[in-house]
Structure formats: structure tokens, C-alpha cells
Amino acid sequence: MASETRNWLGWRAATEHALYGPEGFFRRTEGPAGHFRTSVHASHRYARAVAELLGRVDRALGHPDELALVDMGAGRGELLTGVLGCVADLPARPGPRLGERLRPYAVERAPRPPGLDPRIGWLGDLGELPSGGVEGLLFANEWLDNVPVDVAETDADGAWRRVLVAPEDGAERLGGPVGGADADWLARWWPPVGHEPGLRAEIGRPRDEAWAEAVRAVRSGLAVAVDYAHERGARPLFGTLAGFREGREVRPVPDGSCDLTSHVALDACAAAGASALRGAAAHRALGDSPLADSVLDPVALPQRDALRALGVDGRRPPLALASSDPAAYIRALSGAGEAAELLDPAGLGGFTWLLQPTVPACGGLPTPGDQD
């Protein structure tokens, strides 16, 4: 039978190979931008907002001699390139300017693209950051949704079973019961609604672990994750696993031909990040470490609220400008359209920003109009 010759894998292993293997989707020449449009690609205003947030982190930390900007899942370096182009416009202060103190790092499993700004450090994983962690801003835009996870489905008895997939064509079947740490994660973060068969869940434990590692890498500063998200009280009944190719949603087949993504249980990630910070504080709380201070609760904001707090404004320019300066009116109108796309609650504005400060000084960011 055909099923006997298939190479059945869990979705986590299959996705890992399909996205990041030697011929994986994210290693292809065209990069992610060739297949889907993120906020980074939608408008330069997104990079400007991240640069504004970076400036506020810099002020909160007292303008350190070196300030890191770590871009998780950096693609081809588009966000860092955009931010580097914006920092020169940030308000000046006595001493070295931010652009001179900035240390940008791209964390990406694909090879470094040719022609990238030489100021950008290209790292294969977080372990290549300076030992002891960095001071500054870690930003993960649509990174966690591509951290591979297993998929579970309830069987005829309402019990969670692991879903197995055939990489060659995406055919699925139920495997064994979910046990161990994955079962504990489901019980805490994604309990089934009722006992009917066919309910599905993405087991987010690897994302929790990835986010905890990212938060630990920020010795002093702010860690931000941006993704489509859901919360414990409103998990999707049938999961969110999807494939994307050339701008269109396609059937998820883990053969390297498409992106494989699912929405993120950011509430679980937030708890994992807070736990990581408490653990770090317990080991380093001897009075001279920033982590010895109290661990602040993370904050989740809709992207539209976060971007508005960082100065993104989708309001149309006054019509009078069209008469006094038509060219300026056209530019402002185009900018308002780009901003509106970033803020649209039915689109990119529907993303969630998880803001996790690692020191009290960065609590409350982004705060509109914060000053030295």
C-alpha cells in the first residue's frame, strides 16, 4: 500500500527540513519577500517606527556606549537596512550619535545576502551574540510563526494524538498519543473544547523555548515579538497551519515549495519569557546585575496601537495642502495610505506586539513623547 512506503513525520520535523534544510524554502535565492509581504516590505514607515522605538530604548538605558539592535529571522536584512537609514534622523544629543554606537545584528539561518551593509553582523543563531548578552532592542517580526511546531488532533475519544504528515504531498494521519512536556503544554495552554474528534492545535512549546532564549539574550533592554496571535480563552478550534507561495495561500505541504506558518500562542511565550527572566535574576541577583531588579510583566498591544505610539499616523493630509503645495500633498497622501495599511485592524494592524522589558527602565515602552 502507498501508505506503507511513505516517510511519515511529525509536523515539527517535517517543517524544520522544509523551511531550513539544505534546499529549504527560506534558503531560496528570492528570500521571503518573494512570496509574502510583511510590514517591513509594506512601508519604510515600519522601519522608521522601529528606529523610533530603538531611540526610546537608548534614552531609557542612559545612552550606553554600545547599543544593540537584534533582528530575529532577519530575512535578507531589510528591516536593519531600513533602520540604519533612519537613525541619522533621530534627535541628536551630546556625545557619540546613536548611529556611531549602534551594533546591528541579523539572526538568520539563510546565508548572508551579497551587498548587505557591512555594519550588520550576520549570525546563524543567538549563541553567536556577544557572551553575557546585549544591551538594547531585540525585535522579532514574524519570526515565531516560523519556529516549527508539532500539530495535535483529537481522536474519536477526544484525546490528543500527534498528527503525522507525508512530506512529498502533505497527506496526514494520526500518530500516537501526545505525552510528556507537549501534553503538559496542551493542558495548560490549549485545552480542548469538548470531546469531539477532529479538533486541532499547534503545540507551541518550541516557540516558548525560542522566545525564552531570545529574552535571555537581552541583558538590559527590551525584547519585542510581532506576530498574528491568539490567547488561551479564544484558541482556534482547528488550528491555523497554512502554506504560502508567491503571495497566495496554498495547501501546507512540507516539501520546501512553500512557507509553512501558524499563528502564535503569544500568551504562552510571554509566560516563558517572564520565567526565563526570573530564573536569570535568581542566579545573578547579587546586587550589581540589572536582572537583580524586579521582573516586569510583559505587555501585549495590537500593532495599530504600538505603531501609533511610535508616530505612525494614517490620517489624510489637509485638502488645503493640495492647493498650496500639490507635490507635498501627493507625497503626504501616499504616506497616509502606507500608514493606513500598517494600521488596518483587518490586515497588518491586526498583528500583536509582545513587549518584554528585561530591566525596569524599559517598562512602559513605547510611551508617546517620552523624553530625556
Short mmCIF file of C-alpha atoms in Angstrom, two decimals:
data_model
loop_
_atom_site.label_atom_id
_atom_site.label_comp_id
_atom_site.label_asym_id
_atom_site.label_seq_id
_atom_site.Cartn_x
_atom_site.Cartn_y
_atom_site.Cartn_z
CA MET A 1 0.00 0.00 0.00
CA ALA A 2 1.12 3.57 -0.70
CA SER A 3 0.92 4.49 3.00
CA GLU A 4 3.46 1.80 3.82
CA THR A 5 6.10 3.46 1.62
CA ARG A 6 5.60 6.99 2.90
CA ASN A 7 8.05 8.66 5.24
CA TRP A 8 5.64 9.77 7.97
CA LEU A 9 6.96 12.59 10.18
CA GLY A 10 5.59 14.85 12.84
CA TRP A 11 4.87 18.36 11.58
CA ARG A 12 7.73 19.85 13.60
CA ALA A 13 10.40 17.66 11.98
CA ALA A 14 8.82 17.97 8.55
CA THR A 15 8.63 21.77 8.79
CA GLU A 16 12.19 22.05 10.04
CA HIS A 17 13.50 20.28 6.94
CA ALA A 18 11.08 22.01 4.55
CA LEU A 19 11.94 25.54 5.71
CA TYR A 20 15.53 25.29 6.89
CA GLY A 21 17.03 22.16 5.32
CA PRO A 22 19.72 22.39 2.60
CA GLU A 23 17.05 23.02 -0.07
CA GLY A 24 14.62 24.66 2.34
CA PHE A 25 12.15 27.36 1.48
CA PHE A 26 13.93 30.11 3.43
CA ARG A 27 17.26 29.32 1.81
CA ARG A 28 15.96 30.06 -1.68
CA THR A 29 17.51 32.94 -3.60
CA GLU A 30 14.41 35.14 -3.70
CA GLY A 31 14.02 35.08 0.10
CA PRO A 32 10.74 35.53 1.99
CA ALA A 33 9.93 38.80 0.21
CA GLY A 34 9.46 36.84 -3.00
CA HIS A 35 6.45 35.05 -1.54
CA PHE A 36 4.72 37.20 1.06
CA ARG A 37 4.55 40.81 2.18
CA THR A 38 5.30 41.69 5.78
CA SER A 39 5.05 45.07 7.49
CA VAL A 40 8.74 45.56 6.72
CA HIS A 41 8.07 45.30 2.99
CA ALA A 42 4.80 47.28 3.09
CA SER A 43 6.29 50.63 4.06
CA HIS A 44 9.52 52.29 5.16
CA ARG A 45 7.41 53.76 7.95
CA TYR A 46 7.69 50.45 9.75
CA ALA A 47 11.49 50.69 9.89
CA ARG A 48 11.11 54.30 10.98
CA ALA A 49 8.86 53.20 13.85
CA VAL A 50 11.36 50.56 14.93
CA ALA A 51 14.11 53.20 14.78
CA GLU A 52 11.95 55.44 16.99
CA LEU A 53 11.50 52.59 19.47
CA LEU A 54 15.25 51.98 19.39
CA GLY A 55 15.84 55.64 20.23
CA ARG A 56 13.48 55.41 23.19
CA VAL A 57 15.25 52.29 24.45
CA ASP A 58 18.54 54.16 24.09
CA ARG A 59 17.24 57.04 26.21
CA ALA A 60 15.77 54.67 28.81
CA LEU A 61 19.14 52.94 29.17
CA GLY A 62 21.05 56.21 29.51
CA HIS A 63 22.72 56.16 26.07
CA PRO A 64 25.15 53.25 26.56
CA ASP A 65 28.49 53.20 24.73
CA GLU A 66 27.18 50.36 22.57
CA LEU A 67 23.53 49.76 21.76
CA ALA A 68 22.49 46.52 20.07
CA LEU A 69 19.62 46.01 17.64
CA VAL A 70 18.99 42.29 17.13
CA ASP A 71 16.66 41.33 14.28
CA MET A 72 15.36 37.78 14.72
CA GLY A 73 14.51 35.98 11.49
CA ALA A 74 16.04 38.83 9.54
CA GLY A 75 15.20 37.56 6.05
CA ARG A 76 17.58 39.41 3.77
CA GLY A 77 18.28 42.22 6.24
CA GLU A 78 15.54 44.57 5.01
CA LEU A 79 14.48 45.83 8.44
CA LEU A 80 18.01 46.51 9.68
CA THR A 81 18.86 48.25 6.43
CA GLY A 82 15.81 50.46 6.83
CA VAL A 83 16.56 51.27 10.48
CA LEU A 84 20.16 52.17 9.67
CA GLY A 85 18.82 54.63 7.13
CA CYS A 86 16.57 56.20 9.79
CA VAL A 87 18.81 56.57 12.84
CA ALA A 88 20.58 59.59 11.38
CA ASP A 89 17.27 61.46 11.62
CA LEU A 90 16.77 60.77 15.34
CA PRO A 91 17.27 63.72 17.74
CA ALA A 92 20.91 64.45 18.48
CA ARG A 93 22.45 64.51 21.96
CA PRO A 94 25.88 65.39 23.32
CA GLY A 95 28.49 62.72 22.67
CA PRO A 96 28.58 59.99 20.03
CA ARG A 97 25.43 59.77 17.93
CA LEU A 98 23.28 56.65 18.01
CA GLY A 99 24.43 55.60 14.55
CA GLU A 100 28.02 55.52 15.82
CA ARG A 101 27.13 53.45 18.88
CA LEU A 102 24.68 51.10 17.20
CA ARG A 103 25.59 47.43 16.78
CA PRO A 104 23.07 45.80 14.41
CA TYR A 105 22.83 42.00 14.34
CA ALA A 106 20.78 39.88 11.94
CA VAL A 107 19.94 36.41 13.26
CA GLU A 108 19.00 34.31 10.25
CA ARG A 109 19.65 30.72 9.19
CA ALA A 110 19.95 31.59 5.49
CA PRO A 111 23.36 32.75 4.18
CA ARG A 112 24.32 36.41 4.32
CA PRO A 113 22.99 38.15 1.20
CA PRO A 114 25.51 39.83 -1.09
CA GLY A 115 25.81 43.59 -0.86
CA LEU A 116 24.42 43.86 2.67
CA ASP A 117 25.58 46.86 4.71
CA PRO A 118 28.90 45.79 6.27
CA ARG A 119 27.85 47.28 9.61
CA ILE A 120 25.31 44.46 10.02
CA GLY A 121 26.61 41.38 11.80
CA TRP A 122 25.15 38.20 10.29
CA LEU A 123 24.60 35.41 12.83
CA GLY A 124 23.28 31.89 12.38
CA ASP A 125 21.79 31.75 15.87
CA LEU A 126 21.60 33.64 19.16
CA GLY A 127 24.61 31.77 20.51
CA GLU A 128 26.82 33.91 18.26
CA LEU A 129 25.88 37.13 20.06
CA PRO A 130 28.46 38.56 22.50
CA SER A 131 28.75 36.43 25.61
CA GLY A 132 26.79 37.78 28.54
CA GLY A 133 24.02 39.17 26.35
CA VAL A 134 23.44 42.54 24.74
CA GLU A 135 22.14 45.92 25.80
CA GLY A 136 19.46 47.32 23.56
CA LEU A 137 16.46 46.14 21.50
CA LEU A 138 15.69 42.66 20.20
CA PHE A 139 12.98 42.72 17.54
CA ALA A 140 11.31 39.58 16.15
CA ASN A 141 8.93 40.45 13.33
CA GLU A 142 7.06 37.35 12.12
CA TRP A 143 9.76 35.06 13.47
CA LEU A 144 7.93 32.90 15.98
CA ASP A 145 5.28 31.78 13.49
CA ASN A 146 8.06 30.06 11.52
CA VAL A 147 9.52 28.23 14.53
CA PRO A 148 8.45 24.65 13.67
CA VAL A 149 5.87 23.02 15.93
CA ASP A 150 4.02 19.74 16.05
CA VAL A 151 0.30 19.54 15.35
CA ALA A 152 -2.16 17.60 17.51
CA GLU A 153 -5.69 16.43 16.74
CA THR A 154 -8.36 14.91 18.95
CA ASP A 155 -9.31 11.32 18.14
CA ALA A 156 -12.69 9.60 18.45
CA ASP A 157 -12.32 9.62 22.24
CA GLY A 158 -11.43 13.31 22.39
CA ALA A 159 -7.77 12.58 23.29
CA TRP A 160 -4.89 14.49 21.71
CA ARG A 161 -2.94 12.50 19.10
CA ARG A 162 0.11 13.68 17.20
CA VAL A 163 -0.56 14.41 13.52
CA LEU A 164 1.88 12.78 11.09
CA VAL A 165 2.48 14.15 7.60
CA ALA A 166 4.00 12.80 4.39
CA PRO A 167 6.47 15.48 3.14
CA GLU A 168 6.02 14.56 -0.51
CA ASP A 169 2.34 15.50 -0.75
CA GLY A 170 1.10 16.70 2.66
CA ALA A 171 -1.11 13.69 3.34
CA GLU A 172 -1.82 13.26 7.05
CA ARG A 173 -2.71 10.54 9.52
CA LEU A 174 -2.95 10.33 13.29
CA GLY A 175 0.05 9.06 15.20
CA GLY A 176 0.43 8.14 18.84
CA PRO A 177 -0.93 10.00 21.86
CA VAL A 178 0.70 13.29 22.81
CA GLY A 179 2.64 12.80 26.02
CA GLY A 180 5.27 14.33 28.25
CA ALA A 181 6.04 18.05 28.09
CA ASP A 182 3.87 18.53 25.00
CA ALA A 183 0.84 17.08 26.78
CA ASP A 184 1.52 19.36 29.74
CA TRP A 185 1.72 22.35 27.39
CA LEU A 186 -1.62 21.47 25.77
CA ALA A 187 -3.29 21.01 29.16
CA ARG A 188 -2.13 24.44 30.30
CA TRP A 189 -2.34 26.49 27.13
CA TRP A 190 -4.67 24.77 24.65
CA PRO A 191 -7.23 22.59 26.45
CA PRO A 192 -9.75 21.02 24.05
CA VAL A 193 -13.25 22.46 23.93
CA GLY A 194 -15.47 19.41 24.47
CA HIS A 195 -14.55 15.87 23.48
CA GLU A 196 -15.45 15.72 19.80
CA PRO A 197 -12.93 14.35 17.30
CA GLY A 198 -11.11 16.47 14.74
CA LEU A 199 -10.16 19.48 16.89
CA ARG A 200 -6.62 20.63 16.16
CA ALA A 201 -3.87 22.54 17.95
CA GLU A 202 -0.32 23.65 17.24
CA ILE A 203 1.88 22.65 20.19
CA GLY A 204 3.71 25.91 20.91
CA ARG A 205 6.30 24.64 23.39
CA PRO A 206 9.26 25.10 20.95
CA ARG A 207 8.21 28.70 20.43
CA ASP A 208 8.09 29.29 24.17
CA GLU A 209 11.63 27.94 24.42
CA ALA A 210 12.83 30.01 21.46
CA TRP A 211 11.35 33.19 22.93
CA ALA A 212 12.80 32.48 26.38
CA GLU A 213 16.24 32.12 24.78
CA ALA A 214 15.76 35.40 22.92
CA VAL A 215 14.72 37.25 26.09
CA ARG A 216 17.71 35.88 27.99
CA ALA A 217 19.98 37.28 25.25
CA VAL A 218 18.94 40.85 26.19
CA ARG A 219 20.95 41.60 29.29
CA SER A 220 19.43 45.05 29.54
CA GLY A 221 16.73 46.45 27.30
CA LEU A 222 13.56 45.37 25.54
CA ALA A 223 12.54 42.28 23.58
CA VAL A 224 9.64 42.58 21.11
CA ALA A 225 7.84 39.83 19.19
CA VAL A 226 5.32 40.72 16.47
CA ASP A 227 3.00 38.07 15.03
CA TYR A 228 -0.55 37.02 14.41
CA ALA A 229 -1.57 35.64 17.77
CA HIS A 230 -4.35 34.09 19.84
CA GLU A 231 -4.98 33.70 23.57
CA ARG A 232 -5.95 30.78 25.78
CA GLY A 233 -9.59 31.79 26.01
CA ALA A 234 -10.03 32.00 22.25
CA ARG A 235 -7.86 29.39 20.54
CA PRO A 236 -8.95 28.44 17.01
CA LEU A 237 -10.82 25.12 17.07
CA PHE A 238 -9.00 23.69 14.07
CA GLY A 239 -5.58 25.34 14.36
CA THR A 240 -4.11 27.82 11.90
CA LEU A 241 -1.47 25.87 9.93
CA ALA A 242 -1.20 27.34 6.43
CA GLY A 243 1.09 27.48 3.42
CA PHE A 244 2.01 30.50 1.30
CA ARG A 245 3.68 30.73 -2.08
CA GLU A 246 4.11 33.74 -4.37
CA GLY A 247 1.66 35.83 -2.38
CA ARG A 248 -1.13 33.26 -2.27
CA GLU A 249 -2.31 30.86 0.41
CA VAL A 250 -1.77 27.25 -0.64
CA ARG A 251 -2.23 23.84 0.93
CA PRO A 252 0.54 23.29 3.50
CA VAL A 253 2.89 20.68 2.05
CA PRO A 254 6.29 20.32 3.76
CA ASP A 255 8.29 19.73 0.59
CA GLY A 256 10.22 23.03 0.56
CA SER A 257 7.98 24.64 -2.06
CA CYS A 258 6.06 26.99 0.28
CA ASP A 259 6.18 28.85 3.55
CA LEU A 260 4.65 26.96 6.48
CA THR A 261 3.23 29.12 9.23
CA SER A 262 0.75 29.11 12.08
CA HIS A 263 -0.43 31.77 14.49
CA VAL A 264 1.40 32.09 17.80
CA ALA A 265 0.20 31.50 21.35
CA LEU A 266 1.92 34.71 22.46
CA ASP A 267 0.46 34.48 25.96
CA ALA A 268 2.39 31.24 26.45
CA CYS A 269 5.54 32.84 25.01
CA ALA A 270 5.14 35.80 27.37
CA ALA A 271 4.94 33.48 30.37
CA ALA A 272 8.04 31.62 29.19
CA GLY A 273 9.93 34.88 28.76
CA ALA A 274 8.97 36.08 32.23
CA SER A 275 10.01 32.74 33.70
CA ALA A 276 13.38 32.99 31.94
CA LEU A 277 13.96 36.44 33.40
CA ARG A 278 13.02 35.30 36.90
CA GLY A 279 15.43 32.38 36.57
CA ALA A 280 18.21 34.68 35.40
CA ALA A 281 17.51 37.05 38.29
CA ALA A 282 17.67 34.19 40.79
CA HIS A 283 21.12 33.19 39.52
CA ARG A 284 22.55 36.68 39.14
CA ALA A 285 20.78 38.72 41.84
CA LEU A 286 23.80 39.69 43.89
CA GLY A 287 23.03 43.40 43.73
CA ASP A 288 25.08 44.55 40.76
CA SER A 289 23.19 42.94 37.89
CA PRO A 290 20.31 44.68 36.08
CA LEU A 291 18.43 41.39 36.28
CA ALA A 292 18.52 41.56 40.07
CA ASP A 293 15.72 44.13 39.86
CA SER A 294 12.11 43.04 39.79
CA VAL A 295 10.90 41.32 36.64
CA LEU A 296 8.22 43.39 34.93
CA ASP A 297 5.15 41.87 33.36
CA PRO A 298 5.18 41.77 29.55
CA VAL A 299 2.62 43.82 27.66
CA ALA A 300 0.66 42.83 24.53
CA LEU A 301 -0.59 45.55 22.19
CA PRO A 302 -2.31 45.50 18.80
CA GLN A 303 0.14 46.63 16.15
CA ARG A 304 -2.03 49.63 15.32
CA ASP A 305 -1.71 50.89 18.92
CA ALA A 306 2.03 50.25 19.09
CA LEU A 307 2.71 52.00 15.79
CA ARG A 308 0.54 54.97 16.68
CA ALA A 309 2.52 55.35 19.90
CA LEU A 310 5.65 55.43 17.74
CA GLY A 311 4.37 58.18 15.48
CA VAL A 312 2.74 56.30 12.59
CA ASP A 313 -0.28 58.34 11.51
CA GLY A 314 -2.70 57.22 8.81
CA ARG A 315 -4.73 60.44 8.66
CA ARG A 316 -5.10 62.08 5.26
CA PRO A 317 -3.33 65.44 4.78
CA PRO A 318 -5.47 68.58 4.80
CA LEU A 319 -7.06 69.27 1.44
CA ALA A 320 -5.73 72.84 1.53
CA LEU A 321 -2.23 71.44 1.02
CA ALA A 322 -3.29 70.24 -2.42
CA SER A 323 -3.66 73.87 -3.50
CA SER A 324 -0.64 75.35 -1.75
CA ASP A 325 1.83 72.52 -2.48
CA PRO A 326 0.44 69.80 -4.75
CA ALA A 327 3.64 67.73 -4.74
CA ALA A 328 3.77 67.71 -0.94
CA TYR A 329 0.09 66.76 -0.85
CA ILE A 330 0.68 63.77 -3.14
CA ARG A 331 3.62 62.63 -1.01
CA ALA A 332 1.64 63.01 2.21
CA LEU A 333 -1.35 61.21 0.72
CA SER A 334 0.85 58.29 -0.36
CA GLY A 335 2.39 58.16 3.11
CA ALA A 336 -1.03 58.15 4.73
CA GLY A 337 -2.02 55.20 2.56
CA GLU A 338 1.06 53.25 3.60
CA ALA A 339 0.42 54.07 7.25
CA ALA A 340 -3.22 53.05 6.93
CA GLU A 341 -2.15 49.64 5.64
CA LEU A 342 0.13 49.14 8.63
CA LEU A 343 -2.68 50.18 11.00
CA ASP A 344 -5.58 48.32 9.37
CA PRO A 345 -7.09 46.04 12.07
CA ALA A 346 -8.26 43.63 9.36
CA GLY A 347 -4.73 43.33 7.98
CA LEU A 348 -1.25 44.17 9.25
CA GLY A 349 -2.69 46.23 12.11
CA GLY A 350 -4.15 43.00 13.47
CA PHE A 351 -0.72 41.73 14.50
CA THR A 352 0.07 41.61 18.20
CA TRP A 353 3.20 43.17 19.68
CA LEU A 354 4.57 41.40 22.75
CA LEU A 355 6.83 43.83 24.62
CA GLN A 356 9.03 42.19 27.26
CA PRO A 357 11.34 44.56 29.19
CA THR A 358 14.37 42.93 30.80
CA VAL A 359 15.04 45.92 33.11
CA PRO A 360 12.62 48.31 34.83
CA ALA A 361 13.96 51.30 32.86
CA CYS A 362 12.35 49.89 29.70
CA GLY A 363 9.00 49.21 31.30
CA GLY A 364 6.11 51.04 29.66
CA LEU A 365 7.75 51.40 26.24
CA PRO A 366 6.61 52.51 23.77
CA THR A 367 5.35 55.62 25.52
CA PRO A 368 4.31 58.50 23.26
CA GLY A 369 6.50 61.57 23.67
CA ASP A 370 8.93 60.16 26.27
CA GLN A 371 11.97 62.43 26.55
CA ASP A 372 15.39 62.60 28.18
#
